[in-house]
Tab-separated table of N, CA, C and O in Angstrom:
chain	number	residue	atom	x	y	z
V	92	MET	N	0.847	-1.182	0.000
V	92	MET	CA	0.000	0.000	0.000
V	92	MET	C	0.887	1.238	0.000
V	92	MET	O	1.941	1.241	0.611
V	93	LYS	N	0.387	2.257	-0.662
V	93	LYS	CA	1.131	3.521	-0.663
V	93	LYS	C	0.258	4.615	-0.053
V	93	LYS	O	-0.965	4.620	-0.193
V	94	SER	N	0.905	5.549	0.604
V	94	SER	CA	0.219	6.665	1.237
V	94	SER	C	0.049	7.802	0.233
V	94	SER	O	0.945	8.075	-0.564
V	95	VAL	N	-1.103	8.447	0.286
V	95	VAL	CA	-1.361	9.617	-0.549
V	95	VAL	C	-1.365	10.836	0.368
V	95	VAL	O	-2.144	10.878	1.330
V	96	PRO	N	-0.514	11.835	0.106
V	96	PRO	CA	-0.492	13.039	0.940
V	96	PRO	C	-1.836	13.778	0.886
V	96	PRO	O	-2.474	13.836	-0.167
V	97	LYS	N	-2.245	14.344	2.014
V	97	LYS	CA	-3.542	15.022	2.106
V	97	LYS	C	-3.676	16.137	1.074
V	97	LYS	O	-4.769	16.372	0.546
V	98	SER	N	-2.591	16.799	0.731
V	98	SER	CA	-2.631	17.886	-0.261
V	98	SER	C	-3.038	17.377	-1.655
V	98	SER	O	-3.431	18.173	-2.506
V	99	GLN	N	-2.956	16.066	-1.889
V	99	GLN	CA	-3.285	15.492	-3.198
V	99	GLN	C	-4.621	14.743	-3.216
V	99	GLN	O	-5.004	14.179	-4.237
V	100	TRP	N	-5.337	14.714	-2.104
V	100	TRP	CA	-6.564	13.919	-2.025
V	100	TRP	C	-7.624	14.336	-3.032
V	100	TRP	O	-8.245	13.482	-3.657
V	101	THR	N	-7.843	15.633	-3.216
V	101	THR	CA	-8.889	16.082	-4.144
V	101	THR	C	-8.573	15.646	-5.568
V	101	THR	O	-9.431	15.073	-6.255
V	102	SER	N	-7.353	15.877	-6.027
V	102	SER	CA	-6.991	15.485	-7.397
V	102	SER	C	-6.958	13.963	-7.535
V	102	SER	O	-7.359	13.417	-8.559
V	103	PHE	N	-6.511	13.247	-6.496
V	103	PHE	CA	-6.509	11.788	-6.524
V	103	PHE	C	-7.934	11.260	-6.706
V	103	PHE	O	-8.177	10.378	-7.530
V	104	CYS	N	-8.885	11.813	-5.942
V	104	CYS	CA	-10.278	11.368	-6.038
V	104	CYS	C	-10.841	11.607	-7.433
V	104	CYS	O	-11.554	10.756	-7.976
V	105	ASN	N	-10.518	12.750	-8.029
V	105	ASN	CA	-10.983	13.045	-9.388
V	105	ASN	C	-10.456	12.015	-10.385
V	105	ASN	O	-11.192	11.527	-11.240
V	106	GLN	N	-9.185	11.671	-10.290
V	106	GLN	CA	-8.582	10.689	-11.196
V	106	GLN	C	-9.163	9.301	-10.970
V	106	GLN	O	-9.487	8.579	-11.912
V	107	VAL	N	-9.289	8.922	-9.704
V	107	VAL	CA	-9.758	7.575	-9.371
V	107	VAL	C	-11.224	7.381	-9.765
V	107	VAL	O	-11.596	6.318	-10.242
V	108	THR	N	-12.048	8.412	-9.600
V	108	THR	CA	-13.457	8.303	-9.965
V	108	THR	C	-13.600	7.944	-11.436
V	108	THR	O	-14.384	7.063	-11.792
V	109	ASP	N	-12.848	8.598	-12.296
V	109	ASP	CA	-12.908	8.284	-13.726
V	109	ASP	C	-12.512	6.837	-13.994
V	109	ASP	O	-13.145	6.151	-14.786
V	110	ALA	N	-11.470	6.371	-13.321
V	110	ALA	CA	-10.968	5.013	-13.542
V	110	ALA	C	-11.893	3.939	-12.971
V	110	ALA	O	-11.899	2.811	-13.455
V	111	LEU	N	-12.671	4.281	-11.949
V	111	LEU	CA	-13.510	3.288	-11.275
V	111	LEU	C	-14.930	3.197	-11.827
V	111	LEU	O	-15.700	2.331	-11.410
V	112	THR	N	-15.272	4.038	-12.762
V	112	THR	CA	-16.612	4.006	-13.346
V	112	THR	C	-16.886	2.614	-13.918
V	112	THR	O	-16.065	2.065	-14.634
V	113	GLY	N	-18.031	2.057	-13.555
V	113	GLY	CA	-18.408	0.725	-14.026
V	113	GLY	C	-18.030	-0.385	-13.058
V	113	GLY	O	-18.467	-1.517	-13.226
V	114	LEU	N	-17.229	-0.070	-12.035
V	114	LEU	CA	-16.866	-1.080	-11.050
V	114	LEU	C	-17.850	-1.070	-9.886
V	114	LEU	O	-18.724	-0.216	-9.794
V	115	ARG	N	-17.690	-2.024	-9.004
V	115	ARG	CA	-18.505	-2.119	-7.793
V	115	ARG	C	-17.593	-2.002	-6.584
V	115	ARG	O	-16.399	-2.243	-6.683
V	116	ALA	N	-18.189	-1.625	-5.448
V	116	ALA	CA	-17.391	-1.434	-4.245
V	116	ALA	C	-17.996	-2.176	-3.061
V	116	ALA	O	-19.207	-2.367	-2.976
V	117	GLU	N	-17.102	-2.547	-2.166
V	117	GLU	CA	-17.476	-3.098	-0.871
V	117	GLU	C	-16.830	-2.194	0.173
V	117	GLU	O	-15.657	-1.843	0.040
V	118	ILE	N	-17.592	-1.801	1.193
V	118	ILE	CA	-17.054	-0.941	2.247
V	118	ILE	C	-17.171	-1.661	3.579
V	118	ILE	O	-18.249	-2.134	3.948
V	119	GLU	N	-16.043	-1.744	4.271
V	119	GLU	CA	-15.998	-2.348	5.598
V	119	GLU	C	-15.468	-1.297	6.567
V	119	GLU	O	-14.501	-0.604	6.272
V	120	VAL	N	-16.121	-1.169	7.708
V	120	VAL	CA	-15.725	-0.215	8.733
V	120	VAL	C	-15.283	-1.009	9.955
V	120	VAL	O	-15.997	-1.915	10.401
V	121	ALA	N	-14.104	-0.663	10.491
V	121	ALA	CA	-13.567	-1.396	11.636
V	121	ALA	C	-13.097	-0.424	12.706
V	121	ALA	O	-12.380	0.529	12.424
V	122	SER	N	-13.530	-0.685	13.949
V	122	SER	CA	-13.064	0.105	15.084
V	122	SER	C	-13.116	-0.772	16.334
V	122	SER	O	-13.785	-1.807	16.354
V	123	LEU	N	-12.418	-0.338	17.373
V	123	LEU	CA	-12.444	-1.083	18.626
V	123	LEU	C	-13.841	-1.093	19.235
V	123	LEU	O	-14.267	-2.085	19.815
V	124	ASP	N	-14.578	0.013	19.094
V	124	ASP	CA	-15.923	0.106	19.665
V	124	ASP	C	-16.944	-0.736	18.912
V	124	ASP	O	-17.793	-1.385	19.519
V	125	LEU	N	-16.874	-0.714	17.574
V	125	LEU	CA	-17.885	-1.363	16.740
V	125	LEU	C	-17.515	-2.749	16.260
V	125	LEU	O	-18.382	-3.511	15.850
V	126	GLY	N	-16.227	-3.074	16.245
V	126	GLY	CA	-15.774	-4.298	15.588
V	126	GLY	C	-15.756	-4.066	14.084
V	126	GLY	O	-15.704	-2.934	13.622
V	127	ASP	N	-15.824	-5.139	13.307
V	127	ASP	CA	-15.858	-5.034	11.845
V	127	ASP	C	-17.304	-5.098	11.368
V	127	ASP	O	-18.033	-6.013	11.742
V	128	GLN	N	-17.691	-4.134	10.529
V	128	GLN	CA	-19.043	-4.115	9.991
V	128	GLN	C	-18.992	-3.795	8.504
V	128	GLN	O	-18.295	-2.871	8.095
V	129	VAL	N	-19.731	-4.567	7.717
V	129	VAL	CA	-19.816	-4.323	6.280
V	129	VAL	C	-20.921	-3.292	6.047
V	129	VAL	O	-22.058	-3.496	6.460
V	130	GLN	N	-20.560	-2.177	5.425
V	130	GLN	CA	-21.519	-1.106	5.134
V	130	GLN	C	-22.143	-1.273	3.748
V	130	GLN	O	-23.250	-0.832	3.527
V	131	ALA	N	-21.379	-1.851	2.827
V	131	ALA	CA	-21.872	-2.018	1.461
V	131	ALA	C	-21.215	-3.244	0.849
V	131	ALA	O	-20.054	-3.535	1.124
V	132	LYS	N	-21.987	-3.944	0.016
V	132	LYS	CA	-21.464	-5.116	-0.678
V	132	LYS	C	-21.829	-5.031	-2.149
V	132	LYS	O	-22.997	-4.990	-2.492
V	133	SER	N	-20.839	-4.936	-2.990
V	133	SER	CA	-21.007	-4.995	-4.444
V	133	SER	C	-22.003	-3.977	-5.000
V	133	SER	O	-22.840	-4.308	-5.822
V	134	LEU	N	-21.880	-2.713	-4.551
V	134	LEU	CA	-22.730	-1.652	-5.088
V	134	LEU	C	-21.980	-0.885	-6.175
V	134	LEU	O	-20.774	-0.649	-6.055
V	135	PRO	N	-22.667	-0.468	-7.229
V	135	PRO	CA	-22.019	0.316	-8.290
V	135	PRO	C	-21.471	1.639	-7.752
V	135	PRO	O	-22.115	2.310	-6.946
V	136	ILE	N	-20.287	2.005	-8.218
V	136	ILE	CA	-19.620	3.227	-7.793
V	136	ILE	C	-20.119	4.409	-8.628
V	136	ILE	O	-20.122	4.352	-9.861
V	137	LEU	N	-20.520	5.476	-7.940
V	137	LEU	CA	-20.919	6.708	-8.616
V	137	LEU	C	-19.808	7.746	-8.566
V	137	LEU	O	-19.666	8.553	-9.479
V	138	GLY	N	-19.002	7.734	-7.492
V	138	GLY	CA	-17.906	8.687	-7.406
V	138	GLY	C	-17.264	8.708	-6.032
V	138	GLY	O	-17.838	8.249	-5.051
V	139	ILE	N	-16.059	9.245	-5.993
V	139	ILE	CA	-15.312	9.413	-4.751
V	139	ILE	C	-14.821	10.856	-4.736
V	139	ILE	O	-14.223	11.310	-5.711
V	140	THR	N	-15.093	11.565	-3.635
V	140	THR	CA	-14.665	12.956	-3.538
V	140	THR	C	-14.077	13.235	-2.161
V	140	THR	O	-14.371	12.532	-1.194
V	141	TYR	N	-13.247	14.271	-2.121
V	141	TYR	CA	-12.765	14.796	-0.846
V	141	TYR	C	-12.987	16.298	-0.858
V	141	TYR	O	-12.539	16.991	-1.774
V	142	ASP	N	-13.714	16.792	0.140
V	142	ASP	CA	-13.959	18.225	0.285
V	142	ASP	C	-13.083	18.741	1.412
V	142	ASP	O	-13.330	18.444	2.583
V	143	HIS	N	-12.033	19.492	1.052
V	143	HIS	CA	-11.080	19.954	2.069
V	143	HIS	C	-11.694	21.006	2.995
V	143	HIS	O	-11.282	21.133	4.143
V	144	LYS	N	-12.693	21.748	2.525
V	144	LYS	CA	-13.315	22.774	3.374
V	144	LYS	C	-14.084	22.156	4.541
V	144	LYS	O	-13.973	22.610	5.673
V	145	SER	N	-14.858	21.124	4.252
V	145	SER	CA	-15.597	20.454	5.329
V	145	SER	C	-14.834	19.248	5.880
V	145	SER	O	-15.285	18.621	6.836
V	146	ASP	N	-13.679	18.921	5.275
V	146	ASP	CA	-12.829	17.801	5.685
V	146	ASP	C	-13.615	16.492	5.728
V	146	ASP	O	-13.663	15.793	6.740
V	147	VAL	N	-14.239	16.164	4.572
V	147	VAL	CA	-15.063	14.963	4.457
V	147	VAL	C	-14.713	14.215	3.175
V	147	VAL	O	-14.642	14.800	2.095
V	148	PHE	N	-14.505	12.908	3.330
V	148	PHE	CA	-14.387	11.992	2.196
V	148	PHE	C	-15.786	11.458	1.919
V	148	PHE	O	-16.504	11.100	2.857
V	149	GLU	N	-16.171	11.367	0.658
V	149	GLU	CA	-17.460	10.780	0.311
V	149	GLU	C	-17.241	9.690	-0.723
V	149	GLU	O	-16.633	9.925	-1.764
V	150	ILE	N	-17.761	8.508	-0.411
V	150	ILE	CA	-17.784	7.418	-1.375
V	150	ILE	C	-19.247	7.255	-1.752
V	150	ILE	O	-20.062	6.793	-0.945
V	151	ALA	N	-19.596	7.693	-2.963
V	151	ALA	CA	-20.983	7.644	-3.430
V	151	ALA	C	-21.197	6.357	-4.208
V	151	ALA	O	-20.541	6.114	-5.226
V	152	LEU	N	-22.104	5.549	-3.695
V	152	LEU	CA	-22.467	4.296	-4.342
V	152	LEU	C	-23.953	4.353	-4.671
V	152	LEU	O	-24.692	5.167	-4.100
V	153	GLU	N	-24.384	3.501	-5.562
V	153	GLU	CA	-25.807	3.467	-5.889
V	153	GLU	C	-26.588	3.077	-4.633
V	153	GLU	O	-26.406	1.993	-4.090
V	154	GLY	N	-27.398	4.009	-4.113
V	154	GLY	CA	-28.205	3.746	-2.926
V	154	GLY	C	-27.526	4.035	-1.598
V	154	GLY	O	-28.113	3.823	-0.544
V	155	LEU	N	-26.271	4.520	-1.612
V	155	LEU	CA	-25.556	4.772	-0.352
V	155	LEU	C	-24.485	5.847	-0.541
V	155	LEU	O	-23.706	5.780	-1.490
V	156	ASP	N	-24.470	6.813	0.363
V	156	ASP	CA	-23.372	7.777	0.445
V	156	ASP	C	-22.634	7.497	1.742
V	156	ASP	O	-23.187	7.694	2.826
V	157	HIS	N	-21.399	7.035	1.635
V	157	HIS	CA	-20.588	6.738	2.820
V	157	HIS	C	-19.680	7.939	3.070
V	157	HIS	O	-18.828	8.255	2.246
V	158	LEU	N	-19.910	8.623	4.205
V	158	LEU	CA	-19.142	9.817	4.544
V	158	LEU	C	-18.117	9.492	5.619
V	158	LEU	O	-18.432	8.815	6.602
V	159	ILE	N	-16.902	10.004	5.437
V	159	ILE	CA	-15.831	9.837	6.421
V	159	ILE	C	-15.413	11.243	6.844
V	159	ILE	O	-14.782	11.969	6.076
V	160	ARG	N	-15.792	11.598	8.053
V	160	ARG	CA	-15.496	12.939	8.561
V	160	ARG	C	-14.113	12.969	9.209
V	160	ARG	O	-13.716	12.034	9.875
V	161	ARG	N	-13.432	14.075	8.979
V	161	ARG	CA	-12.095	14.322	9.531
V	161	ARG	C	-11.123	13.154	9.279
V	161	ARG	O	-10.538	12.601	10.203
V	162	PRO	N	-10.932	12.789	8.014
V	162	PRO	CA	-9.980	11.721	7.704
V	162	PRO	C	-8.552	12.159	8.022
V	162	PRO	O	-8.197	13.321	7.840
V	163	GLU	N	-7.760	11.234	8.504
V	163	GLU	CA	-6.370	11.510	8.876
V	163	GLU	C	-5.366	10.954	7.869
V	163	GLU	O	-4.312	11.524	7.670
V	164	SER	N	-5.696	9.798	7.274
V	164	SER	CA	-4.751	9.201	6.326
V	164	SER	C	-5.496	8.453	5.229
V	164	SER	O	-6.621	7.991	5.427
V	165	LEU	N	-4.824	8.349	4.075
V	165	LEU	CA	-5.343	7.622	2.920
V	165	LEU	C	-4.227	6.737	2.390
V	165	LEU	O	-3.152	7.223	2.047
V	166	MET	N	-4.502	5.446	2.352
V	166	MET	CA	-3.577	4.470	1.783
V	166	MET	C	-4.284	3.805	0.603
V	166	MET	O	-5.489	3.558	0.656
V	167	VAL	N	-3.518	3.512	-0.446
V	167	VAL	CA	-4.091	2.956	-1.668
V	167	VAL	C	-3.311	1.716	-2.088
V	167	VAL	O	-2.077	1.699	-2.034
V	168	MET	N	-4.049	0.690	-2.492
V	168	MET	CA	-3.443	-0.531	-3.042
V	168	MET	C	-3.661	-0.503	-4.548
V	168	MET	O	-4.791	-0.380	-5.017
V	169	ASP	N	-2.558	-0.577	-5.295
V	169	ASP	CA	-2.597	-0.560	-6.760
V	169	ASP	C	-2.283	-1.931	-7.325
V	169	ASP	O	-1.621	-2.744	-6.682
V	170	SER	N	-2.761	-2.152	-8.530
V	170	SER	CA	-2.379	-3.323	-9.316
V	170	SER	C	-2.058	-2.810	-10.715
V	170	SER	O	-2.271	-1.625	-10.993
V	171	PRO	N	-1.580	-3.655	-11.603
V	171	PRO	CA	-1.312	-3.185	-12.970
V	171	PRO	C	-2.550	-2.610	-13.669
V	171	PRO	O	-2.440	-1.794	-14.569
V	172	THR	N	-3.748	-3.005	-13.225
V	172	THR	CA	-4.979	-2.517	-13.860
V	172	THR	C	-5.567	-1.294	-13.163
V	172	THR	O	-6.551	-0.741	-13.620
V	173	GLY	N	-4.978	-0.862	-12.046
V	173	GLY	CA	-5.473	0.328	-11.356
V	173	GLY	C	-5.632	0.111	-9.862
V	173	GLY	O	-5.117	-0.855	-9.294
V	174	VAL	N	-6.388	0.997	-9.217
V	174	VAL	CA	-6.601	0.942	-7.774
V	174	VAL	C	-7.524	-0.226	-7.448
V	174	VAL	O	-8.591	-0.371	-8.046
V	175	THR	N	-7.117	-1.059	-6.492
V	175	THR	CA	-7.943	-2.198	-6.087
V	175	THR	C	-8.601	-1.986	-4.733
V	175	THR	O	-9.635	-2.582	-4.446
V	176	SER	N	-7.996	-1.138	-3.878
V	176	SER	CA	-8.607	-0.842	-2.585
V	176	SER	C	-8.016	0.432	-1.997
V	176	SER	O	-6.946	0.879	-2.399
V	177	MET	N	-8.774	0.987	-1.037
V	177	MET	CA	-8.347	2.182	-0.323
V	177	MET	C	-8.600	1.955	1.160
V	177	MET	O	-9.563	1.289	1.532
V	178	LEU	N	-7.737	2.522	1.981
V	178	LEU	CA	-7.924	2.512	3.429
V	178	LEU	C	-7.890	3.955	3.896
V	178	LEU	O	-6.895	4.650	3.687
V	179	VAL	N	-8.994	4.405	4.499
V	179	VAL	CA	-9.072	5.749	5.052
V	179	VAL	C	-9.240	5.596	6.555
V	179	VAL	O	-10.142	4.889	7.015
V	180	VAL	N	-8.364	6.243	7.313
V	180	VAL	CA	-8.460	6.220	8.776
V	180	VAL	C	-8.890	7.610	9.221
V	180	VAL	O	-8.277	8.606	8.839
V	181	ASP	N	-9.967	7.651	10.017
V	181	ASP	CA	-10.461	8.958	10.456
V	181	ASP	C	-9.846	9.375	11.787
V	181	ASP	O	-9.036	8.652	12.368
V	182	TRP	N	-10.232	10.544	12.281
V	182	TRP	CA	-9.665	11.153	13.483
V	182	TRP	C	-9.872	10.291	14.731
V	182	TRP	O	-9.140	10.402	15.696
V	183	ASP	N	-10.882	9.405	14.693
V	183	ASP	CA	-11.205	8.562	15.839
V	183	ASP	C	-10.614	7.160	15.683
V	183	ASP	O	-11.049	6.231	16.359
V	184	ALA	N	-9.653	6.994	14.763
V	184	ALA	CA	-8.965	5.729	14.481
V	184	ALA	C	-9.886	4.650	13.905
V	184	ALA	O	-9.571	3.474	13.949
V	185	VAL	N	-11.026	5.068	13.346
V	185	VAL	CA	-11.907	4.127	12.653
V	185	VAL	C	-11.339	3.906	11.255
V	185	VAL	O	-10.983	4.849	10.555
V	186	ARG	N	-11.235	2.630	10.875
V	186	ARG	CA	-10.665	2.261	9.578
V	186	ARG	C	-11.791	1.968	8.589
V	186	ARG	O	-12.657	1.144	8.872
V	187	HIS	N	-11.760	2.655	7.456
V	187	HIS	CA	-12.755	2.473	6.391
V	187	HIS	C	-12.021	1.823	5.218
V	187	HIS	O	-11.176	2.465	4.590
V	188	VAL	N	-12.343	0.566	4.931
V	188	VAL	CA	-11.697	-0.169	3.844
V	188	VAL	C	-12.679	-0.233	2.680
V	188	VAL	O	-13.809	-0.710	2.830
V	189	ILE	N	-12.233	0.263	1.531
V	189	ILE	CA	-13.059	0.251	0.335
V	189	ILE	C	-12.356	-0.626	-0.693
V	189	ILE	O	-11.229	-0.345	-1.085
V	190	ARG	N	-13.031	-1.697	-1.108
V	190	ARG	CA	-12.475	-2.623	-2.109
V	190	ARG	C	-13.258	-2.473	-3.409
V	190	ARG	O	-14.482	-2.404	-3.388
V	191	PHE	N	-12.529	-2.465	-4.522
V	191	PHE	CA	-13.143	-2.281	-5.834
V	191	PHE	C	-13.071	-3.580	-6.610
V	191	PHE	O	-12.043	-4.249	-6.622
V	192	LYS	N	-14.197	-3.922	-7.279
V	192	LYS	CA	-14.273	-5.178	-8.009
V	192	LYS	C	-15.004	-4.985	-9.325
V	192	LYS	O	-15.879	-4.125	-9.437
V	193	GLU	N	-14.642	-5.820	-10.278
V	193	GLU	CA	-15.378	-5.856	-11.544
V	193	GLU	C	-16.758	-6.449	-11.263
V	193	GLU	O	-16.893	-7.330	-10.416
V	194	PRO	N	-17.806	-5.970	-11.958
V	194	PRO	CA	-19.122	-6.591	-11.765
V	194	PRO	C	-19.095	-8.036	-12.249
V	194	PRO	O	-18.368	-8.368	-13.183
V	195	LEU	N	-19.867	-8.874	-11.584
V	195	LEU	CA	-19.947	-10.282	-11.955
V	195	LEU	C	-20.661	-10.396	-13.295
V	195	LEU	O	-21.777	-9.906	-13.458
V	196	MET	N	-19.999	-11.007	-14.240
V	196	MET	CA	-20.588	-11.171	-15.557
V	196	MET	C	-21.106	-12.603	-15.679
V	196	MET	O	-20.331	-13.552	-15.691
V	197	LEU	N	-22.421	-12.728	-15.744
V	197	LEU	CA	-23.039	-14.056	-15.897
V	197	LEU	C	-23.160	-14.395	-17.371
V	197	LEU	O	-23.378	-13.517	-18.208
V	198	PRO	N	-23.078	-15.698	-17.678
V	198	PRO	CA	-23.235	-16.076	-19.081
V	198	PRO	C	-24.683	-15.819	-19.528
V	198	PRO	O	-25.610	-15.855	-18.725
V	199	ALA	N	-24.843	-15.557	-20.808
V	199	ALA	CA	-26.191	-15.342	-21.345
V	199	ALA	C	-26.994	-16.629	-21.233
V	199	ALA	O	-26.444	-17.725	-21.375
V	200	PRO	N	-28.296	-16.509	-20.956
V	200	PRO	CA	-29.120	-17.717	-20.868
V	200	PRO	C	-29.149	-18.447	-22.209
V	200	PRO	O	-29.175	-17.816	-23.267
V	201	GLN	N	-29.139	-19.739	-22.127
V	201	GLN	CA	-29.147	-20.573	-23.329
V	201	GLN	C	-30.590	-20.905	-23.690
V	201	GLN	O	-31.356	-21.348	-22.845
V	202	GLY	N	-30.969	-20.634	-24.924
V	202	GLY	CA	-32.326	-20.957	-25.390
V	202	GLY	C	-32.426	-22.413	-25.799
V	202	GLY	O	-31.464	-23.056	-26.170
V	203	ASP	N	-33.637	-22.952	-25.690
V	203	ASP	CA	-33.854	-24.361	-26.101
V	203	ASP	C	-34.305	-24.442	-27.514
V	203	ASP	O	-34.981	-23.708	-28.061
């Protein structure tokens, strides 16, 4: 994983949103108080933004807006095909893991 400096978060989100269009995301939130909880499973990605004025990360998925207030760090896992996951840790040490996946492609139904 590589760290992305906070000064680059807005431009990083703009680039990543374009690259992630058509993919699906899974969001897992982990903290000592809550344990591990899945917030989203295989939802289409609409966009990822960081607003430095309000200090909020937003992961917009179809049917869900996952907001991370006062994020402290952003780590990204890359592969040859692009970003595969992100880890955002907020001010309260809550870890938000976002994994990106290709949509499941089912074979076309066979006619008789």
